[in-house]
PDB file of C-alpha atoms in Angstrom:
ATOM      1  CA  MET A  19     -32.656 144.696   7.115  1.00 58.00           C
ATOM      2  CA  ASP A  20     -31.032 141.266   7.281  1.00 79.00           C
ATOM      3  CA  ARG A  21     -31.236 139.533   3.886  1.00 79.00           C
ATOM      4  CA  ASN A  22     -32.842 136.371   5.285  1.00 84.00           C
ATOM      5  CA  ALA A  23     -35.375 138.404   7.243  1.00 88.00           C
ATOM      6  CA  GLU A  24     -36.235 140.417   4.139  1.00 87.00           C
ATOM      7  CA  PHE A  25     -36.696 137.241   2.110  1.00 90.00           C
ATOM      8  CA  LYS A  26     -39.035 135.869   4.786  1.00 90.00           C
ATOM      9  CA  ARG A  27     -41.049 139.071   4.558  1.00 90.00           C
ATOM     10  CA  TRP A  28     -41.245 138.814   0.763  1.00 87.00           C
ATOM     11  CA  LYS A  29     -42.308 135.185   1.021  1.00 90.00           C
ATOM     12  CA  ALA A  30     -45.030 135.914   3.595  1.00 91.00           C
ATOM     13  CA  GLN A  31     -46.388 138.711   1.412  1.00 87.00           C
ATOM     14  CA  GLY A  32     -46.214 136.621  -1.761  1.00 84.00           C
ATOM     15  CA  LEU A  33     -48.002 133.589  -0.337  1.00 86.00           C
ATOM     16  CA  SER A  34     -50.685 135.709   1.321  1.00 82.00           C
ATOM     17  CA  LYS A  35     -51.821 137.288  -1.957  1.00 76.00           C
ATOM     18  CA  ALA A  36     -55.037 136.116  -3.569  1.00 67.00           C
ATOM     19  CA  ASP A  37     -54.817 134.006  -6.722  1.00 68.00           C
ATOM     20  CA  LEU A  38     -55.862 136.406  -9.484  1.00 60.00           C
ATOM     21  CA  SER A  39     -55.850 133.854 -12.310  1.00 63.00           C
ATOM     22  CA  ARG A  40     -59.098 132.978 -14.089  1.00 61.00           C
ATOM     23  CA  LYS A  41     -58.968 129.488 -12.611  1.00 62.00           C
ATOM     24  CA  GLY A  42     -58.394 130.866  -9.123  1.00 62.00           C
ATOM     25  CA  SER A  43     -56.173 127.961  -8.054  1.00 74.00           C
ATOM     26  CA  VAL A  44     -52.922 126.166  -8.901  1.00 82.00           C
ATOM     27  CA  ASP A  45     -53.126 123.750 -11.855  1.00 81.00           C
ATOM     28  CA  GLU A  46     -53.515 120.140 -10.744  1.00 85.00           C
ATOM     29  CA  ASP A  47     -50.395 118.954 -12.595  1.00 86.00           C
ATOM     30  CA  VAL A  48     -48.116 121.289 -10.605  1.00 88.00           C
ATOM     31  CA  VAL A  49     -49.832 121.369  -7.199  1.00 89.00           C
ATOM     32  CA  GLU A  50     -47.327 118.992  -5.595  1.00 91.00           C
ATOM     33  CA  LEU A  51     -44.386 120.807  -7.175  1.00 92.00           C
ATOM     34  CA  VAL A  52     -45.618 124.194  -5.946  1.00 90.00           C
ATOM     35  CA  GLN A  53     -46.261 122.799  -2.460  1.00 92.00           C
ATOM     36  CA  LEU A  54     -42.777 121.268  -2.378  1.00 92.00           C
ATOM     37  CA  LEU A  55     -41.151 124.588  -3.254  1.00 93.00           C
ATOM     38  CA  ASN A  56     -43.288 126.688  -0.932  1.00 91.00           C
ATOM     39  CA  GLY A  57     -42.609 124.245   1.891  1.00 92.00           C
ATOM     40  CA  ARG A  58     -38.886 125.019   1.746  1.00 92.00           C
ATOM     41  CA  GLU A  59     -37.621 128.103   3.537  1.00 91.00           C
ATOM     42  CA  GLN A  60     -35.406 129.169   0.614  1.00 93.00           C
ATOM     43  CA  TYR A  61     -38.099 129.264  -2.099  1.00 93.00           C
ATOM     44  CA  PHE A  62     -41.591 130.443  -2.926  1.00 92.00           C
ATOM     45  CA  THR A  63     -43.511 130.494  -6.206  1.00 92.00           C
ATOM     46  CA  THR A  64     -44.866 133.742  -7.614  1.00 90.00           C
ATOM     47  CA  SER A  65     -46.743 132.350 -10.638  1.00 87.00           C
ATOM     48  CA  SER A  66     -47.321 129.051 -12.385  1.00 88.00           C
ATOM     49  CA  CYS A  67     -48.962 127.465 -15.419  1.00 88.00           C
ATOM     50  CA  ALA A  68     -48.800 123.701 -15.956  1.00 89.00           C
ATOM     51  CA  GLY A  69     -49.181 124.100 -19.727  1.00 87.00           C
ATOM     52  CA  ARG A  70     -52.116 124.668 -22.050  1.00 85.00           C
ATOM     53  CA  ILE A  71     -53.431 124.239 -25.586  1.00 82.00           C
ATOM     54  CA  ILE A  72     -55.413 127.233 -26.803  1.00 79.00           C
ATOM     55  CA  LEU A  73     -57.059 128.591 -29.939  1.00 66.00           C
ATOM     56  CA  LEU A  74     -56.528 132.341 -30.070  1.00 59.00           C
ATOM     57  CA  ASP A  75     -59.344 134.272 -31.724  1.00 52.00           C
ATOM     58  CA  GLY A  76     -62.039 134.615 -29.070  1.00 44.00           C
ATOM     59  CA  ILE A  77     -64.432 132.419 -31.074  1.00 72.00           C
ATOM     60  CA  VAL A  78     -66.810 129.541 -30.456  1.00 48.00           C
ATOM     61  CA  ALA A  79     -65.679 127.461 -33.443  1.00 57.00           C
ATOM     62  CA  LEU A  80     -62.818 127.760 -35.899  1.00 63.00           C
ATOM     63  CA  LYS A  81     -65.159 128.014 -38.896  1.00 63.00           C
ATOM     64  CA  LYS A  82     -66.665 131.165 -37.376  1.00 65.00           C
ATOM     65  CA  ALA A  83     -63.310 132.893 -37.090  1.00 62.00           C
ATOM     66  CA  ASN A  84     -63.341 136.429 -38.427  1.00 68.00           C
ATOM     67  CA  GLY A  85     -59.726 137.251 -37.688  1.00 74.00           C
ATOM     68  CA  ASP A  86     -56.420 135.431 -37.491  1.00 81.00           C
ATOM     69  CA  ALA A  87     -56.908 132.172 -35.559  1.00 84.00           C
ATOM     70  CA  ILE A  88     -53.813 130.582 -34.014  1.00 87.00           C
ATOM     71  CA  LEU A  89     -53.398 127.157 -32.433  1.00 90.00           C
ATOM     72  CA  LYS A  90     -50.925 127.416 -29.589  1.00 91.00           C
ATOM     73  CA  PHE A  91     -49.384 125.026 -27.087  1.00 93.00           C
ATOM     74  CA  GLU A  92     -47.550 126.524 -24.118  1.00 92.00           C
ATOM     75  CA  PRO A  93     -45.473 124.242 -21.850  1.00 93.00           C
ATOM     76  CA  LEU A  94     -44.927 124.693 -18.121  1.00 93.00           C
ATOM     77  CA  ILE A  95     -43.762 128.061 -16.895  1.00 93.00           C
ATOM     78  CA  LEU A  96     -43.014 128.540 -13.229  1.00 93.00           C
ATOM     79  CA  HIS A  97     -41.546 131.591 -11.502  1.00 95.00           C
ATOM     80  CA  VAL A  98     -39.776 131.039  -8.211  1.00 95.00           C
ATOM     81  CA  GLN A  99     -38.212 133.622  -5.933  1.00 95.00           C
ATOM     82  CA  CYS A 100     -35.098 132.260  -4.234  1.00 95.00           C
ATOM     83  CA  ARG A 101     -33.418 133.291  -0.997  1.00 93.00           C
ATOM     84  CA  GLN A 102     -30.008 133.647  -2.593  1.00 91.00           C
ATOM     85  CA  LEU A 103     -28.187 132.916  -5.850  1.00 92.00           C
ATOM     86  CA  GLN A 104     -26.863 129.580  -4.592  1.00 91.00           C
ATOM     87  CA  ASP A 105     -30.434 128.369  -3.973  1.00 93.00           C
ATOM     88  CA  ALA A 106     -31.435 129.496  -7.465  1.00 94.00           C
ATOM     89  CA  GLN A 107     -28.491 127.664  -9.021  1.00 94.00           C
ATOM     90  CA  ILE A 108     -29.522 124.383  -7.390  1.00 93.00           C
ATOM     91  CA  LEU A 109     -33.062 124.763  -8.711  1.00 94.00           C
ATOM     92  CA  HIS A 110     -31.805 125.865 -12.127  1.00 95.00           C
ATOM     93  CA  SER A 111     -29.582 122.798 -12.433  1.00 94.00           C
ATOM     94  CA  VAL A 112     -32.477 120.473 -11.601  1.00 95.00           C
ATOM     95  CA  ALA A 113     -34.741 122.259 -14.091  1.00 95.00           C
ATOM     96  CA  ILE A 114     -32.195 121.914 -16.902  1.00 94.00           C
ATOM     97  CA  ASP A 115     -31.590 118.232 -16.175  1.00 93.00           C
ATOM     98  CA  SER A 116     -35.352 117.595 -16.156  1.00 93.00           C
ATOM     99  CA  GLY A 117     -35.906 119.027 -19.632  1.00 92.00           C
ATOM    100  CA  PHE A 118     -36.662 122.704 -18.967  1.00 94.00           C
ATOM    101  CA  ARG A 119     -33.721 123.960 -20.994  1.00 91.00           C
ATOM    102  CA  ASN A 120     -34.913 127.531 -21.400  1.00 92.00           C
ATOM    103  CA  SER A 121     -34.815 128.288 -17.679  1.00 94.00           C
ATOM    104  CA  GLY A 122     -32.931 131.327 -16.436  1.00 94.00           C
ATOM    105  CA  ILE A 123     -32.057 133.384 -13.359  1.00 94.00           C
ATOM    106  CA  THR A 124     -32.543 137.123 -12.891  1.00 92.00           C
ATOM    107  CA  VAL A 125     -31.029 139.072 -10.006  1.00 91.00           C
ATOM    108  CA  GLY A 126     -32.204 142.486  -8.800  1.00 85.00           C
ATOM    109  CA  LYS A 127     -29.892 144.908  -7.000  1.00 77.00           C
ATOM    110  CA  ARG A 128     -32.193 144.867  -3.985  1.00 78.00           C
ATOM    111  CA  GLY A 129     -31.441 141.189  -3.634  1.00 77.00           C
ATOM    112  CA  LYS A 130     -34.447 139.610  -5.337  1.00 89.00           C
ATOM    113  CA  THR A 131     -33.332 136.445  -7.090  1.00 94.00           C
ATOM    114  CA  MET A 132     -35.886 134.979  -9.485  1.00 94.00           C
ATOM    115  CA  LEU A 133     -35.825 131.773 -11.477  1.00 95.00           C
ATOM    116  CA  ALA A 134     -38.065 131.249 -14.501  1.00 95.00           C
ATOM    117  CA  ILE A 135     -38.534 127.537 -15.264  1.00 95.00           C
ATOM    118  CA  ARG A 136     -39.542 126.911 -18.860  1.00 93.00           C
ATOM    119  CA  SER A 137     -38.743 124.806 -21.932  1.00 90.00           C
ATOM    120  CA  THR A 138     -38.496 125.286 -25.673  1.00 87.00           C
ATOM    121  CA  HIS A 139     -40.978 122.689 -26.971  1.00 86.00           C
ATOM    122  CA  GLY A 140     -43.882 125.076 -27.549  1.00 91.00           C
ATOM    123  CA  LEU A 141     -46.064 125.224 -30.657  1.00 92.00           C
ATOM    124  CA  GLU A 142     -47.717 128.164 -32.410  1.00 92.00           C
ATOM    125  CA  VAL A 143     -49.361 127.751 -35.827  1.00 91.00           C
ATOM    126  CA  PRO A 144     -51.629 130.209 -37.697  1.00 90.00           C
ATOM    127  CA  LEU A 145     -54.829 128.577 -38.981  1.00 89.00           C
ATOM    128  CA  SER A 146     -56.793 131.402 -40.579  1.00 85.00           C
ATOM    129  CA  HIS A 147     -56.209 134.898 -41.919  1.00 84.00           C
ATOM    130  CA  LYS A 148     -58.870 137.600 -41.937  1.00 82.00           C
ATOM    131  CA  GLY A 149     -61.533 134.970 -41.421  1.00 80.00           C
ATOM    132  CA  LYS A 150     -60.328 132.650 -44.178  1.00 84.00           C
ATOM    133  CA  LEU A 151     -59.264 129.160 -43.133  1.00 85.00           C
ATOM    134  CA  MET A 152     -55.741 128.598 -44.529  1.00 88.00           C
ATOM    135  CA  VAL A 153     -55.326 124.904 -43.719  1.00 88.00           C
ATOM    136  CA  THR A 154     -57.321 121.702 -44.153  1.00 89.00           C
ATOM    137  CA  GLU A 155     -59.289 120.002 -41.394  1.00 86.00           C
ATOM    138  CA  GLU A 156     -56.950 117.040 -41.779  1.00 92.00           C
ATOM    139  CA  TYR A 157     -53.994 119.294 -40.993  1.00 93.00           C
ATOM    140  CA  ILE A 158     -55.806 120.719 -37.973  1.00 89.00           C
ATOM    141  CA  ASP A 159     -56.359 117.180 -36.681  1.00 90.00           C
ATOM    142  CA  PHE A 160     -52.653 116.526 -37.194  1.00 94.00           C
ATOM    143  CA  LEU A 161     -51.723 119.689 -35.257  1.00 93.00           C
ATOM    144  CA  LEU A 162     -54.023 118.722 -32.402  1.00 92.00           C
ATOM    145  CA  LYS A 163     -52.333 115.319 -32.224  1.00 93.00           C
ATOM    146  CA  ILE A 164     -48.914 116.984 -32.071  1.00 94.00           C
ATOM    147  CA  ALA A 165     -50.109 119.452 -29.434  1.00 94.00           C
ATOM    148  CA  ASN A 166     -51.492 116.648 -27.270  1.00 94.00           C
ATOM    149  CA  GLN A 167     -48.229 114.720 -27.601  1.00 95.00           C
ATOM    150  CA  LYS A 168     -46.342 117.809 -26.476  1.00 94.00           C
ATOM    151  CA  MET A 169     -48.681 118.158 -23.509  1.00 93.00           C
ATOM    152  CA  GLU A 170     -47.993 114.566 -22.473  1.00 94.00           C
ATOM    153  CA  GLU A 171     -44.254 115.160 -22.727  1.00 94.00           C
ATOM    154  CA  ASN A 172     -44.705 118.333 -20.696  1.00 94.00           C
ATOM    155  CA  LYS A 173     -46.423 116.340 -17.932  1.00 94.00           C
ATOM    156  CA  LYS A 174     -43.572 113.799 -17.927  1.00 94.00           C
ATOM    157  CA  ARG A 175     -41.037 116.604 -17.531  1.00 94.00           C
ATOM    158  CA  ILE A 176     -43.010 118.086 -14.642  1.00 94.00           C
ATOM    159  CA  GLU A 177     -43.057 114.715 -12.868  1.00 95.00           C
ATOM    160  CA  ARG A 178     -39.353 114.231 -13.567  1.00 94.00           C
ATOM    161  CA  PHE A 179     -38.613 117.716 -12.249  1.00 94.00           C
ATOM    162  CA  TYR A 180     -40.590 117.042  -9.057  1.00 93.00           C
ATOM    163  CA  ASN A 181     -38.741 113.768  -8.381  1.00 94.00           C
ATOM    164  CA  CYS A 182     -35.315 115.218  -9.126  1.00 93.00           C
ATOM    165  CA  LEU A 183     -36.003 118.328  -7.060  1.00 93.00           C
ATOM    166  CA  GLN A 184     -37.138 116.237  -4.125  1.00 91.00           C
ATOM    167  CA  HIS A 185     -33.916 114.251  -4.342  1.00 91.00           C
ATOM    168  CA  ALA A 186     -31.728 117.388  -4.654  1.00 91.00           C
ATOM    169  CA  LEU A 187     -33.362 119.154  -1.707  1.00 89.00           C
ATOM    170  CA  GLU A 188     -33.059 116.137   0.554  1.00 87.00           C
ATOM    171  CA  LYS A 189     -29.415 115.738  -0.466  1.00 85.00           C
ATOM    172  CA  GLU A 190     -28.818 119.410   0.356  1.00 79.00           C
ATOM    173  CA  THR A 191     -30.482 118.984   3.757  1.00 76.00           C
ATOM    174  CA  ILE A 192     -28.273 116.013   4.580  1.00 77.00           C
ATOM    175  CA  THR A 193     -25.160 117.884   3.445  1.00 73.00           C
ATOM    176  CA  ASN A 194     -26.043 120.953   5.533  1.00 72.00           C
ATOM    177  CA  SER A 195     -26.756 118.796   8.567  1.00 70.00           C
ATOM    178  CA  HIS A 196     -23.480 116.880   8.200  1.00 63.00           C
ATOM    179  CA  PRO A 197     -21.074 119.205   6.339  1.00 56.00           C
ATOM    180  CA  LYS A 198     -18.132 116.847   6.828  1.00 57.00           C
ATOM    181  CA  GLU A 199     -19.994 113.933   5.263  1.00 52.00           C
ATOM    182  CA  LYS A 200     -20.005 114.988   1.619  1.00 48.00           C
ATOM    183  CA  ILE A 201     -20.712 111.518   0.275  1.00 46.00           C
ATOM    184  CA  LYS A 202     -23.385 109.300   1.811  1.00 47.00           C
ATOM    185  CA  ASP A 203     -23.041 105.543   1.803  1.00 45.00           C
ATOM    186  CA  LYS A 204     -25.538 104.033  -0.630  1.00 43.00           C
ATOM    187  CA  ASN A 205     -26.491 101.506   2.001  1.00 45.00           C
ATOM    188  CA  ASN A 206     -27.574 104.290   4.338  1.00 44.00           C
ATOM    189  CA  SER A 207     -31.232 103.932   5.336  1.00 38.00           C
ATOM    190  CA  SER A 208     -32.132 107.461   4.213  1.00 37.00           C
ATOM    191  CA  TYR A 209     -30.685 106.760   0.768  1.00 34.00           C
ATOM    192  CA  THR A 210     -32.544 103.469   0.475  1.00 34.00           C
ATOM    193  CA  HIS A 211     -35.791 105.110   1.542  1.00 36.00           C
ATOM    194  CA  GLN A 212     -35.323 107.832  -1.052  1.00 38.00           C
ATOM    195  CA  LYS A 213     -34.785 105.301  -3.817  1.00 36.00           C
ATOM    196  CA  LYS A 214     -37.984 103.478  -2.940  1.00 37.00           C
ATOM    197  CA  ARG A 215     -40.040 106.639  -2.786  1.00 39.00           C
ATOM    198  CA  ASN A 216     -38.664 108.096  -6.005  1.00 44.00           C
ATOM    199  CA  PRO A 217     -37.999 105.229  -8.435  1.00 41.00           C
ATOM    200  CA  GLU A 218     -36.950 107.702 -11.141  1.00 45.00           C
ATOM    201  CA  ALA A 219     -33.623 108.727  -9.640  1.00 46.00           C
ATOM    202  CA  CYS A 220     -32.283 112.225 -10.215  1.00 54.00           C
ATOM    203  CA  GLY A 221     -28.968 110.957 -11.476  1.00 49.00           C
ATOM    204  CA  LYS A 222     -30.677 109.544 -14.590  1.00 51.00           C
ATOM    205  CA  CYS A 223     -32.301 112.821 -15.628  1.00 48.00           C
ATOM    206  CA  ILE A 224     -29.567 113.951 -18.004  1.00 45.00           C
ATOM    207  CA  GLU A 225     -29.135 110.498 -19.517  1.00 47.00           C
ATOM    208  CA  GLU A 226     -32.862 110.138 -20.203  1.00 48.00           C
ATOM    209  CA  ASN A 227     -33.169 113.587 -21.760  1.00 50.00           C
ATOM    210  CA  ASP A 228     -29.964 113.893 -23.798  1.00 46.00           C
ATOM    211  CA  LYS A 229     -31.541 112.550 -26.991  1.00 47.00           C
ATOM    212  CA  GLU A 230     -34.794 114.477 -26.825  1.00 46.00           C
ATOM    213  CA  LEU A 231     -33.055 117.726 -25.884  1.00 44.00           C
ATOM    214  CA  GLU A 232     -29.952 117.621 -28.045  1.00 41.00           C
ATOM    215  CA  ASN A 233     -31.311 120.343 -30.317  1.00 43.00           C
ATOM    216  CA  ASP A 234     -32.412 122.658 -27.521  1.00 45.00           C
ATOM    217  CA  ASP A 235     -30.766 125.979 -26.750  1.00 42.00           C
ATOM    218  CA  ASP A 236     -27.601 126.298 -24.679  1.00 40.00           C
ATOM    219  CA  PRO A 237     -28.714 125.729 -21.058  1.00 43.00           C
ATOM    220  CA  GLY A 238     -26.204 128.164 -19.572  1.00 43.00           C
ATOM    221  CA  ILE A 239     -27.398 130.319 -16.675  1.00 46.00           C
ATOM    222  CA  SER A 240     -28.792 133.664 -17.784  1.00 49.00           C
ATOM    223  CA  VAL A 241     -28.326 136.326 -15.116  1.00 50.00           C
ATOM    224  CA  THR A 242     -29.832 139.768 -15.597  1.00 47.00           C
ATOM    225  CA  ILE A 243     -29.222 142.660 -13.210  1.00 40.00           C
ATOM    226  CA  PHE A 244     -32.278 144.865 -12.691  1.00 41.00           C
ATOM    227  CA  PRO A 245     -32.374 148.516 -11.482  1.00 42.00           C
ATOM    228  CA  GLU A 246     -32.103 149.372  -7.806  1.00 39.00           C
ATOM    229  CA  ASP A 247     -35.866 149.692  -7.324  1.00 43.00           C
ATOM    230  CA  TYR A 248     -36.657 146.211  -8.673  1.00 39.00           C
TER     231      TYR A 248
END
């Protein structure tokens, strides 16, 4: 089967599946991002989580914990199937520049190219052990403040990623439509319109994130080859 035709079949099947998450719908903070990706012929999302702060113990209140309670913040994680490696590389580059430095690409021998978009600014702290609270309430309040700050930063990165992705995809469309015109005049009406609609230009993503991400892991592309039946 033609590779493009097979990808279209995968996409149709993927988007027709019911949402099996507890919430039953896409998180509000990533709805526009998911719609943007699914609206492009070369991408579709297979799973998403905008980020969450959770207390792991299955309890009503921390003081009633009878096991090992853990406070955990998980940032955005988004899985996207891409038509080909080149499409994945474009998306990967935008993700890295927007702050999601732990993103990576996996390639299956059958041709499935997946991109996992994620970052490294998570938080996981044990609070109790065998039912005994190991930290003070003051420290718990401090952790909650940190977790909420991380959530706000996570939302900013999602918004930045959406704006930069929108810019990159429109640039790609223009390039594909006019392959001989590699560089567009900044006075071009389409460029001006883009700047007005997305005030946070993509070109500033790296500059804005260099300081906050300087201690993150190496953002090099991670490509894993899966077995034939993947």
